[in-house]
PDB file of C-alpha atoms in Angstrom:
ATOM      1  CA  MET L   1     -29.597 185.104  69.957  1.00 51.00           C
ATOM      2  CA  ASP L   2     -27.547 187.895  71.464  1.00 54.00           C
ATOM      3  CA  ASN L   3     -23.988 188.586  70.429  1.00 53.00           C
ATOM      4  CA  MET L   4     -22.539 187.256  73.620  1.00 53.00           C
ATOM      5  CA  LEU L   5     -23.998 183.806  73.125  1.00 47.00           C
ATOM      6  CA  LEU L   6     -22.732 183.781  69.492  1.00 48.00           C
ATOM      7  CA  LEU L   7     -19.221 184.604  70.526  1.00 50.00           C
ATOM      8  CA  LEU L   8     -19.310 181.565  72.945  1.00 51.00           C
ATOM      9  CA  LEU L   9     -20.652 179.073  70.384  1.00 49.00           C
ATOM     10  CA  VAL L  10     -18.119 179.835  67.551  1.00 49.00           C
ATOM     11  CA  PRO L  11     -15.037 178.634  69.598  1.00 53.00           C
ATOM     12  CA  LEU L  12     -16.909 175.586  70.686  1.00 52.00           C
ATOM     13  CA  GLY L  13     -17.662 174.709  67.063  1.00 53.00           C
ATOM     14  CA  ILE L  14     -14.075 175.121  66.002  1.00 51.00           C
ATOM     15  CA  LEU L  15     -12.876 172.853  68.873  1.00 51.00           C
ATOM     16  CA  ALA L  16     -15.389 170.160  67.851  1.00 53.00           C
ATOM     17  CA  LEU L  17     -14.206 170.245  64.231  1.00 48.00           C
ATOM     18  CA  SER L  18     -10.558 169.971  65.382  1.00 53.00           C
ATOM     19  CA  GLN L  19     -11.314 166.875  67.480  1.00 56.00           C
ATOM     20  CA  ALA L  20     -13.181 165.304  64.654  1.00 50.00           C
ATOM     21  CA  PHE L  21     -10.132 165.626  62.270  1.00 48.00           C
ATOM     22  CA  ASP L  22      -7.832 164.273  64.962  1.00 52.00           C
ATOM     23  CA  SER L  23     -10.113 161.259  65.410  1.00 51.00           C
ATOM     24  CA  ASP L  24     -10.021 160.487  61.653  1.00 52.00           C
ATOM     25  CA  ASP L  25      -6.206 160.618  61.600  1.00 51.00           C
ATOM     26  CA  SER L  26      -6.016 158.364  64.552  1.00 49.00           C
ATOM     27  CA  HIS L  27      -8.380 155.920  62.889  1.00 48.00           C
ATOM     28  CA  ASP L  28      -6.164 155.863  59.681  1.00 51.00           C
ATOM     29  CA  ASP L  29      -3.027 155.179  61.858  1.00 49.00           C
ATOM     30  CA  ASP L  30      -4.864 152.303  63.564  1.00 48.00           C
ATOM     31  CA  GLU L  31      -5.756 150.856  60.135  1.00 48.00           C
ATOM     32  CA  GLU L  32      -2.130 150.946  58.992  1.00 48.00           C
ATOM     33  CA  LEU L  33      -0.973 149.291  62.222  1.00 46.00           C
ATOM     34  CA  ALA L  34      -3.671 146.642  61.949  1.00 48.00           C
ATOM     35  CA  ASP L  35      -2.653 145.635  58.409  1.00 50.00           C
ATOM     36  CA  PRO L  36       1.118 144.989  58.398  1.00 50.00           C
ATOM     37  CA  ASP L  37       3.012 143.361  55.488  1.00 53.00           C
ATOM     38  CA  PRO L  38       2.911 139.663  56.408  1.00 51.00           C
ATOM     39  CA  GLU L  39       6.259 139.050  54.698  1.00 52.00           C
ATOM     40  CA  THR L  40       8.144 141.536  56.961  1.00 53.00           C
ATOM     41  CA  ASP L  41       6.201 141.264  60.156  1.00 54.00           C
ATOM     42  CA  THR L  42       7.909 138.021  61.413  1.00 57.00           C
ATOM     43  CA  GLY L  43      11.060 139.821  62.425  1.00 59.00           C
ATOM     44  CA  GLU L  44      13.138 137.166  60.585  1.00 63.00           C
ATOM     45  CA  GLU L  45      15.002 137.494  57.337  1.00 65.00           C
ATOM     46  CA  PRO L  46      13.408 135.399  54.532  1.00 64.00           C
ATOM     47  CA  GLU L  47      15.438 132.292  53.480  1.00 68.00           C
ATOM     48  CA  GLU L  48      17.280 132.501  50.183  1.00 68.00           C
ATOM     49  CA  PRO L  49      16.131 129.901  47.647  1.00 69.00           C
ATOM     50  CA  GLU L  50      18.715 127.061  47.254  1.00 71.00           C
ATOM     51  CA  GLU L  51      20.667 127.159  44.012  1.00 70.00           C
ATOM     52  CA  PRO L  52      20.622 123.990  41.981  1.00 69.00           C
ATOM     53  CA  GLU L  53      23.719 121.912  42.411  1.00 67.00           C
ATOM     54  CA  GLU L  54      26.231 121.998  39.518  1.00 64.00           C
ATOM     55  CA  PRO L  55      26.888 118.636  37.906  1.00 58.00           C
ATOM     56  CA  ASP L  56      30.200 117.178  38.863  1.00 60.00           C
ATOM     57  CA  GLU L  57      32.878 117.890  36.309  1.00 58.00           C
ATOM     58  CA  PRO L  58      34.826 114.761  35.250  1.00 59.00           C
ATOM     59  CA  ASP L  59      38.233 114.459  36.827  1.00 82.00           C
ATOM     60  CA  THR L  60      41.103 115.429  34.637  1.00 90.00           C
ATOM     61  CA  VAL L  61      44.773 114.707  35.257  1.00 95.00           C
ATOM     62  CA  THR L  62      47.453 116.795  33.542  1.00 96.00           C
ATOM     63  CA  LEU L  63      50.789 115.318  32.648  1.00 96.00           C
ATOM     64  CA  THR L  64      53.616 117.488  31.294  1.00 96.00           C
ATOM     65  CA  GLY L  65      56.763 116.111  29.828  1.00 95.00           C
ATOM     66  CA  THR L  66      60.321 117.419  29.818  1.00 95.00           C
ATOM     67  CA  ASP L  67      62.717 118.312  27.048  1.00 94.00           C
ATOM     68  CA  ALA L  68      63.838 114.727  26.921  1.00 95.00           C
ATOM     69  CA  ASN L  69      62.168 111.765  25.143  1.00 97.00           C
ATOM     70  CA  ASP L  70      59.270 111.201  27.487  1.00 96.00           C
ATOM     71  CA  ARG L  71      56.735 108.294  27.734  1.00 96.00           C
ATOM     72  CA  LEU L  72      53.435 109.502  29.072  1.00 96.00           C
ATOM     73  CA  SER L  73      50.177 107.623  29.278  1.00 94.00           C
ATOM     74  CA  ASN L  74      46.597 107.643  30.676  1.00 92.00           C
ATOM     75  CA  ASP L  75      45.606 104.954  33.132  1.00 91.00           C
ATOM     76  CA  TYR L  76      43.360 101.956  32.180  1.00 86.00           C
ATOM     77  CA  PHE L  77      42.727 101.323  35.901  1.00 89.00           C
ATOM     78  CA  ASP L  78      41.156 104.749  36.399  1.00 89.00           C
ATOM     79  CA  PRO L  79      38.394 104.740  33.827  1.00 87.00           C
ATOM     80  CA  THR L  80      36.666 107.902  35.035  1.00 88.00           C
ATOM     81  CA  THR L  81      39.669 110.149  34.740  1.00 92.00           C
ATOM     82  CA  ALA L  82      40.436 111.946  31.490  1.00 95.00           C
ATOM     83  CA  TYR L  83      44.055 112.943  30.835  1.00 96.00           C
ATOM     84  CA  ASP L  84      45.519 116.100  29.376  1.00 97.00           C
ATOM     85  CA  ILE L  85      48.983 115.005  28.282  1.00 97.00           C
ATOM     86  CA  ARG L  86      51.586 117.441  26.877  1.00 97.00           C
ATOM     87  CA  GLY L  87      54.847 116.051  25.835  1.00 96.00           C
ATOM     88  CA  GLY L  88      56.866 119.226  25.322  1.00 94.00           C
ATOM     89  CA  ALA L  89      60.150 119.098  23.417  1.00 95.00           C
ATOM     90  CA  GLY L  90      61.778 115.750  22.598  1.00 95.00           C
ATOM     91  CA  ASP L  91      60.709 112.684  20.657  1.00 97.00           C
ATOM     92  CA  ASP L  92      57.918 111.639  22.938  1.00 97.00           C
ATOM     93  CA  THR L  93      55.601 108.617  23.126  1.00 97.00           C
ATOM     94  CA  ILE L  94      52.149 109.637  24.298  1.00 97.00           C
ATOM     95  CA  ARG L  95      49.442 107.105  24.907  1.00 94.00           C
ATOM     96  CA  GLY L  96      45.788 107.962  25.240  1.00 93.00           C
ATOM     97  CA  ASN L  97      44.606 104.338  24.776  1.00 92.00           C
ATOM     98  CA  ASP L  98      45.952 102.490  27.723  1.00 88.00           C
ATOM     99  CA  ALA L  99      43.737  99.397  27.668  1.00 86.00           C
ATOM    100  CA  ILE L 100      43.308  95.784  28.788  1.00 76.00           C
ATOM    101  CA  GLY L 101      45.723  94.576  26.059  1.00 74.00           C
ATOM    102  CA  ASP L 102      48.570  96.379  27.891  1.00 75.00           C
ATOM    103  CA  TRP L 103      47.920  94.534  31.144  1.00 76.00           C
ATOM    104  CA  ALA L 104      46.520  91.129  30.183  1.00 67.00           C
ATOM    105  CA  SER L 105      48.456  88.041  31.208  1.00 61.00           C
ATOM    106  CA  THR L 106      47.951  86.566  27.727  1.00 58.00           C
ATOM    107  CA  ALA L 107      49.333  88.026  24.605  1.00 54.00           C
ATOM    108  CA  GLN L 108      46.122  88.450  22.636  1.00 56.00           C
ATOM    109  CA  ASP L 109      45.836  91.169  20.053  1.00 65.00           C
ATOM    110  CA  GLY L 110      42.170  91.912  19.489  1.00 72.00           C
ATOM    111  CA  TYR L 111      40.920  95.357  18.417  1.00 75.00           C
ATOM    112  CA  ARG L 112      39.018  95.901  21.656  1.00 78.00           C
ATOM    113  CA  TRP L 113      42.139  95.237  23.687  1.00 79.00           C
ATOM    114  CA  HIS L 114      43.555  98.503  22.408  1.00 81.00           C
ATOM    115  CA  VAL L 115      40.626 100.727  23.256  1.00 87.00           C
ATOM    116  CA  GLY L 116      40.522 102.527  26.670  1.00 88.00           C
ATOM    117  CA  GLU L 117      37.738 104.202  28.532  1.00 88.00           C
ATOM    118  CA  THR L 118      38.328 107.984  28.486  1.00 91.00           C
ATOM    119  CA  ASN L 119      38.371 110.877  26.042  1.00 94.00           C
ATOM    120  CA  ASP L 120      41.698 112.542  26.417  1.00 95.00           C
ATOM    121  CA  THR L 121      43.649 115.602  25.165  1.00 97.00           C
ATOM    122  CA  LEU L 122      47.052 114.606  23.695  1.00 97.00           C
ATOM    123  CA  ASP L 123      49.733 117.147  22.564  1.00 98.00           C
ATOM    124  CA  GLY L 124      53.097 115.948  21.378  1.00 97.00           C
ATOM    125  CA  GLY L 125      54.792 119.356  21.311  1.00 96.00           C
ATOM    126  CA  GLU L 126      57.951 119.869  19.470  1.00 96.00           C
ATOM    127  CA  GLY L 127      59.819 116.742  18.273  1.00 97.00           C
ATOM    128  CA  ASP L 128      59.053 113.555  16.275  1.00 97.00           C
ATOM    129  CA  ASP L 129      56.338 112.071  18.406  1.00 97.00           C
ATOM    130  CA  LEU L 130      54.343 108.828  18.489  1.00 97.00           C
ATOM    131  CA  ILE L 131      50.845 109.520  19.651  1.00 97.00           C
ATOM    132  CA  GLU L 132      48.332 106.713  20.205  1.00 95.00           C
ATOM    133  CA  PHE L 133      44.657 107.606  20.606  1.00 96.00           C
ATOM    134  CA  ASP L 134      41.142 106.196  20.703  1.00 94.00           C
ATOM    135  CA  LEU L 135      37.446 107.083  21.216  1.00 92.00           C
ATOM    136  CA  ALA L 136      36.965 110.880  21.069  1.00 95.00           C
ATOM    137  CA  ASP L 137      40.462 111.976  21.890  1.00 96.00           C
ATOM    138  CA  THR L 138      41.790 115.302  20.667  1.00 98.00           C
ATOM    139  CA  VAL L 139      45.256 114.996  19.244  1.00 98.00           C
ATOM    140  CA  THR L 140      47.806 117.588  18.353  1.00 98.00           C
ATOM    141  CA  GLY L 141      51.208 116.562  16.935  1.00 97.00           C
ATOM    142  CA  GLY L 142      53.006 119.881  17.195  1.00 96.00           C
ATOM    143  CA  ALA L 143      56.241 120.653  15.284  1.00 96.00           C
ATOM    144  CA  GLY L 144      58.156 117.678  13.855  1.00 96.00           C
ATOM    145  CA  ALA L 145      57.459 114.491  11.957  1.00 97.00           C
ATOM    146  CA  ASP L 146      54.787 112.778  14.032  1.00 98.00           C
ATOM    147  CA  HIS L 147      53.301 109.339  13.837  1.00 97.00           C
ATOM    148  CA  PHE L 148      49.637 109.019  14.870  1.00 97.00           C
ATOM    149  CA  GLU L 149      48.159 105.640  15.689  1.00 95.00           C
ATOM    150  CA  GLY L 150      44.444 105.627  16.377  1.00 94.00           C
ATOM    151  CA  PHE L 151      41.615 103.152  17.090  1.00 92.00           C
ATOM    152  CA  ALA L 152      38.356 104.521  15.822  1.00 91.00           C
ATOM    153  CA  ASP L 153      34.797 103.217  16.254  1.00 87.00           C
ATOM    154  CA  GLN L 154      31.191 104.318  15.596  1.00 88.00           C
ATOM    155  CA  GLY L 155      29.703 106.633  18.159  1.00 91.00           C
ATOM    156  CA  GLN L 156      32.941 108.468  18.870  1.00 93.00           C
ATOM    157  CA  VAL L 157      34.819 111.110  16.830  1.00 97.00           C
ATOM    158  CA  SER L 158      38.589 111.472  17.290  1.00 97.00           C
ATOM    159  CA  VAL L 159      40.077 114.830  16.089  1.00 98.00           C
ATOM    160  CA  VAL L 160      43.557 115.447  14.889  1.00 98.00           C
ATOM    161  CA  THR L 161      44.051 119.190  15.051  1.00 98.00           C
ATOM    162  CA  ASP L 162      47.228 119.491  13.010  1.00 96.00           C
ATOM    163  CA  PHE L 163      48.581 117.308  10.278  1.00 97.00           C
ATOM    164  CA  THR L 164      51.405 118.205   7.874  1.00 97.00           C
ATOM    165  CA  GLN L 165      51.263 116.302   4.608  1.00 97.00           C
ATOM    166  CA  GLY L 166      54.510 114.756   3.665  1.00 95.00           C
ATOM    167  CA  GLU L 167      55.875 115.009   7.173  1.00 97.00           C
ATOM    168  CA  ASP L 168      53.325 113.363   9.547  1.00 98.00           C
ATOM    169  CA  TRP L 169      51.911 109.844   9.130  1.00 97.00           C
ATOM    170  CA  LEU L 170      48.601 108.519  10.459  1.00 98.00           C
ATOM    171  CA  ARG L 171      47.159 105.032  10.746  1.00 95.00           C
ATOM    172  CA  VAL L 172      43.635 104.553  11.985  1.00 95.00           C
ATOM    173  CA  ASN L 173      42.579 101.057  12.943  1.00 91.00           C
ATOM    174  CA  VAL L 174      38.911 100.107  12.598  1.00 89.00           C
ATOM    175  CA  PRO L 175      37.075  97.042  14.061  1.00 85.00           C
ATOM    176  CA  PRO L 176      36.704  94.320  11.386  1.00 76.00           C
ATOM    177  CA  SER L 177      33.126  93.530  12.305  1.00 68.00           C
ATOM    178  CA  GLU L 178      32.115  97.152  11.481  1.00 67.00           C
ATOM    179  CA  ALA L 179      34.414  97.568   8.445  1.00 62.00           C
ATOM    180  CA  ASP L 180      32.495  94.620   6.886  1.00 60.00           C
ATOM    181  CA  GLU L 181      35.034  91.876   6.503  1.00 53.00           C
ATOM    182  CA  THR L 182      32.511  89.634   4.751  1.00 53.00           C
ATOM    183  CA  ALA L 183      31.565  91.904   1.866  1.00 50.00           C
ATOM    184  CA  GLY L 184      35.147  93.275   1.554  1.00 64.00           C
ATOM    185  CA  ASP L 185      37.775  94.468   4.000  1.00 75.00           C
ATOM    186  CA  PHE L 186      36.726  98.096   3.679  1.00 87.00           C
ATOM    187  CA  ALA L 187      33.227  97.995   2.269  1.00 87.00           C
ATOM    188  CA  LYS L 188      31.857 100.200   4.993  1.00 90.00           C
ATOM    189  CA  VAL L 189      34.752 102.671   5.166  1.00 93.00           C
ATOM    190  CA  SER L 190      34.539 106.013   3.338  1.00 95.00           C
ATOM    191  CA  THR L 191      36.354 109.283   3.240  1.00 97.00           C
ATOM    192  CA  ALA L 192      35.324 112.849   2.454  1.00 97.00           C
ATOM    193  CA  GLU L 193      36.568 116.401   2.537  1.00 98.00           C
ATOM    194  CA  LEU L 194      34.324 119.001   4.225  1.00 97.00           C
ATOM    195  CA  ASN L 195      34.983 122.622   5.163  1.00 96.00           C
ATOM    196  CA  GLY L 196      38.761 122.216   4.807  1.00 97.00           C
ATOM    197  CA  ASP L 197      38.885 119.016   6.887  1.00 98.00           C
ATOM    198  CA  THR L 198      39.399 115.347   5.958  1.00 98.00           C
ATOM    199  CA  ILE L 199      36.802 112.947   7.390  1.00 98.00           C
ATOM    200  CA  ILE L 200      36.814 109.208   7.725  1.00 97.00           C
ATOM    201  CA  ARG L 201      33.520 107.441   8.180  1.00 96.00           C
ATOM    202  CA  LEU L 202      32.548 104.009   9.285  1.00 93.00           C
ATOM    203  CA  ASP L 203      29.229 102.748   7.986  1.00 91.00           C
ATOM    204  CA  GLY L 204      28.301 106.412   7.321  1.00 93.00           C
ATOM    205  CA  GLN L 205      29.226 107.709  10.757  1.00 95.00           C
ATOM    206  CA  GLU L 206      32.172 110.072  11.242  1.00 97.00           C
ATOM    207  CA  VAL L 207      34.896 108.429  13.404  1.00 96.00           C
ATOM    208  CA  LEU L 208      37.918 110.608  12.631  1.00 98.00           C
ATOM    209  CA  ARG L 209      38.395 114.216  11.559  1.00 98.00           C
ATOM    210  CA  ILE L 210      41.732 115.648  10.453  1.00 98.00           C
ATOM    211  CA  LYS L 211      41.335 119.380  10.708  1.00 98.00           C
ATOM    212  CA  GLY L 212      42.746 121.781   8.234  1.00 97.00           C
ATOM    213  CA  ALA L 213      44.053 119.119   5.883  1.00 98.00           C
ATOM    214  CA  THR L 214      42.776 118.170   2.482  1.00 98.00           C
ATOM    215  CA  GLY L 215      44.303 116.418  -0.599  1.00 98.00           C
ATOM    216  CA  LEU L 216      45.819 113.762   1.602  1.00 98.00           C
ATOM    217  CA  LYS L 217      46.922 110.463   0.150  1.00 98.00           C
ATOM    218  CA  ILE L 218      44.705 107.902   1.824  1.00 98.00           C
ATOM    219  CA  GLY L 219      44.953 104.180   1.450  1.00 96.00           C
ATOM    220  CA  PHE L 220      44.268 100.783   3.056  1.00 93.00           C
ATOM    221  CA  GLN L 221      46.535  98.267   4.934  1.00 89.00           C
ATOM    222  CA  THR L 222      45.831  94.557   4.623  1.00 80.00           C
ATOM    223  CA  ASP L 223      47.708  91.984   6.629  1.00 69.00           C
ATOM    224  CA  ARG L 224      48.072  88.794   4.601  1.00 57.00           C
ATOM    225  CA  TRP L 225      49.526  86.505   7.292  1.00 50.00           C
ATOM    226  CA  LEU L 226      46.752  83.937   6.660  1.00 47.00           C
ATOM    227  CA  GLU L 227      48.025  83.461   3.106  1.00 45.00           C
ATOM    228  CA  SER L 228      51.551  82.562   4.235  1.00 48.00           C
ATOM    229  CA  ASN L 229      52.728  78.997   4.254  1.00 49.00           C
ATOM    230  CA  ASP L 230      54.821  79.498   7.382  1.00 55.00           C
ATOM    231  CA  PRO L 231      52.828  78.147  10.410  1.00 51.00           C
ATOM    232  CA  ASP L 232      55.301  79.694  12.807  1.00 53.00           C
ATOM    233  CA  LEU L 233      54.653  83.122  11.244  1.00 50.00           C
ATOM    234  CA  GLU L 234      50.947  82.582  11.419  1.00 46.00           C
ATOM    235  CA  VAL L 235      50.989  81.696  15.136  1.00 44.00           C
ATOM    236  CA  GLN L 236      53.348  84.527  15.871  1.00 45.00           C
ATOM    237  CA  HIS L 237      51.011  87.129  14.433  1.00 44.00           C
ATOM    238  CA  LYS L 238      47.920  85.583  15.921  1.00 43.00           C
ATOM    239  CA  ASP L 239      49.490  85.718  19.330  1.00 40.00           C
ATOM    240  CA  GLY L 240      49.949  89.421  18.923  1.00 42.00           C
ATOM    241  CA  ASP L 241      53.760  89.555  18.892  1.00 44.00           C
ATOM    242  CA  GLY L 242      54.001  92.649  16.799  1.00 50.00           C
ATOM    243  CA  GLU L 243      53.008  93.286  13.206  1.00 57.00           C
ATOM    244  CA  PRO L 244      53.625  90.725  10.451  1.00 58.00           C
ATOM    245  CA  PRO L 245      56.697  91.209   8.317  1.00 58.00           C
ATOM    246  CA  LEU L 246      56.367  93.862   5.651  1.00 61.00           C
ATOM    247  CA  GLU L 247      56.327  91.291   2.828  1.00 64.00           C
ATOM    248  CA  PHE L 248      53.034  90.017   4.194  1.00 68.00           C
ATOM    249  CA  THR L 249      51.454  93.463   4.515  1.00 81.00           C
ATOM    250  CA  ILE L 250      49.874  95.062   1.495  1.00 86.00           C
ATOM    251  CA  PHE L 251      49.204  98.793   1.169  1.00 91.00           C
ATOM    252  CA  THR L 252      46.911 100.119  -1.485  1.00 92.00           C
ATOM    253  CA  ASP L 253      45.468 103.438  -2.443  1.00 94.00           C
ATOM    254  CA  LEU L 254      41.656 103.978  -2.281  1.00 93.00           C
ATOM    255  CA  ALA L 255      41.420 102.561  -5.826  1.00 92.00           C
ATOM    256  CA  GLY L 256      43.039  99.344  -4.781  1.00 90.00           C
ATOM    257  CA  ASN L 257      46.450  99.960  -6.508  1.00 93.00           C
ATOM    258  CA  ALA L 258      49.422  98.638  -4.553  1.00 91.00           C
ATOM    259  CA  VAL L 259      51.614 101.328  -3.024  1.00 93.00           C
ATOM    260  CA  SER L 260      54.294 101.593  -0.349  1.00 91.00           C
ATOM    261  CA  ALA L 261      53.473 102.720   3.140  1.00 91.00           C
ATOM    262  CA  ASP L 262      55.573 105.844   2.663  1.00 92.00           C
ATOM    263  CA  ALA L 263      53.442 106.837  -0.330  1.00 95.00           C
ATOM    264  CA  LEU L 264      50.464 107.319   1.917  1.00 97.00           C
ATOM    265  CA  ASP L 265      49.675 110.087   4.408  1.00 98.00           C
ATOM    266  CA  VAL L 266      46.784 108.248   6.049  1.00 98.00           C
ATOM    267  CA  VAL L 267      46.363 104.426   6.295  1.00 95.00           C
ATOM    268  CA  ILE L 268      43.056 102.748   7.250  1.00 94.00           C
ATOM    269  CA  ASN L 269      43.692  99.319   8.733  1.00 90.00           C
ATOM    270  CA  ASN L 270      41.025  96.667   9.188  1.00 84.00           C
ATOM    271  CA  TYR L 271      42.329  95.306  12.454  1.00 79.00           C
ATOM    272  CA  LEU L 272      42.324  91.571  11.803  1.00 64.00           C
ATOM    273  CA  SER L 273      43.860  89.261  14.355  1.00 54.00           C
ATOM    274  CA  LEU L 274      42.898  86.131  16.219  1.00 44.00           C
ATOM    275  CA  ASN L 275      40.622  87.917  18.670  1.00 43.00           C
ATOM    276  CA  THR L 276      39.044  90.776  16.776  1.00 41.00           C
TER     277      THR L 276
END
């Protein structure tokens, strides 16, 4: 092969190789175009997954008192609404146990007639307050000599967050059927101190906790109206017209020794009446 022919063949070989490489690149591009990402090829944004709905929070109503002597209460006719009641200054009456007994057309006085439907937060604030509670209410007396009146039952634990021995006074009423009125008025009632708190139990179940208070003088209240010989007095108390006269009410310590009501910090009352 002469030199002239060789010079012509070399450029032709280079051109052929160049076209071959271009063909491979074009083939690769075609493969990329033919295999798009199926999640992004639709032209539409993917839908965000729906977040689970939060459960509805129970309704809460807040009541705030004034510096005067206020009367504040939850509402028996709104059993799904919990109340946050704050008395403020003054000698307030705060009720967390608005119940059928407050609205019935007959003057019956059964235990269940004093138990409402909601678990409330009750705070007396400054002053000598009367606070009535039930179920799993959270109760704070605040500064002053406070009187707590509660209705406790199994399955719920009421909490008193502050109690000053020698200044405050607490009575907790328990249902007679669960206190064991047949074996003894308070056979199923027990008390204990645990982690700096005082606990009252009914048939082994905690029903009331007094936080930050130990060494309390605890006793029982027994209404002796059935033993009186005065039929008018008996009917009066059966019909629920207030408590029996003091001479027909006996207070004892846990050992059964008779004491005065003022000698006790906490009184447990087996709530006996006509319709218990």
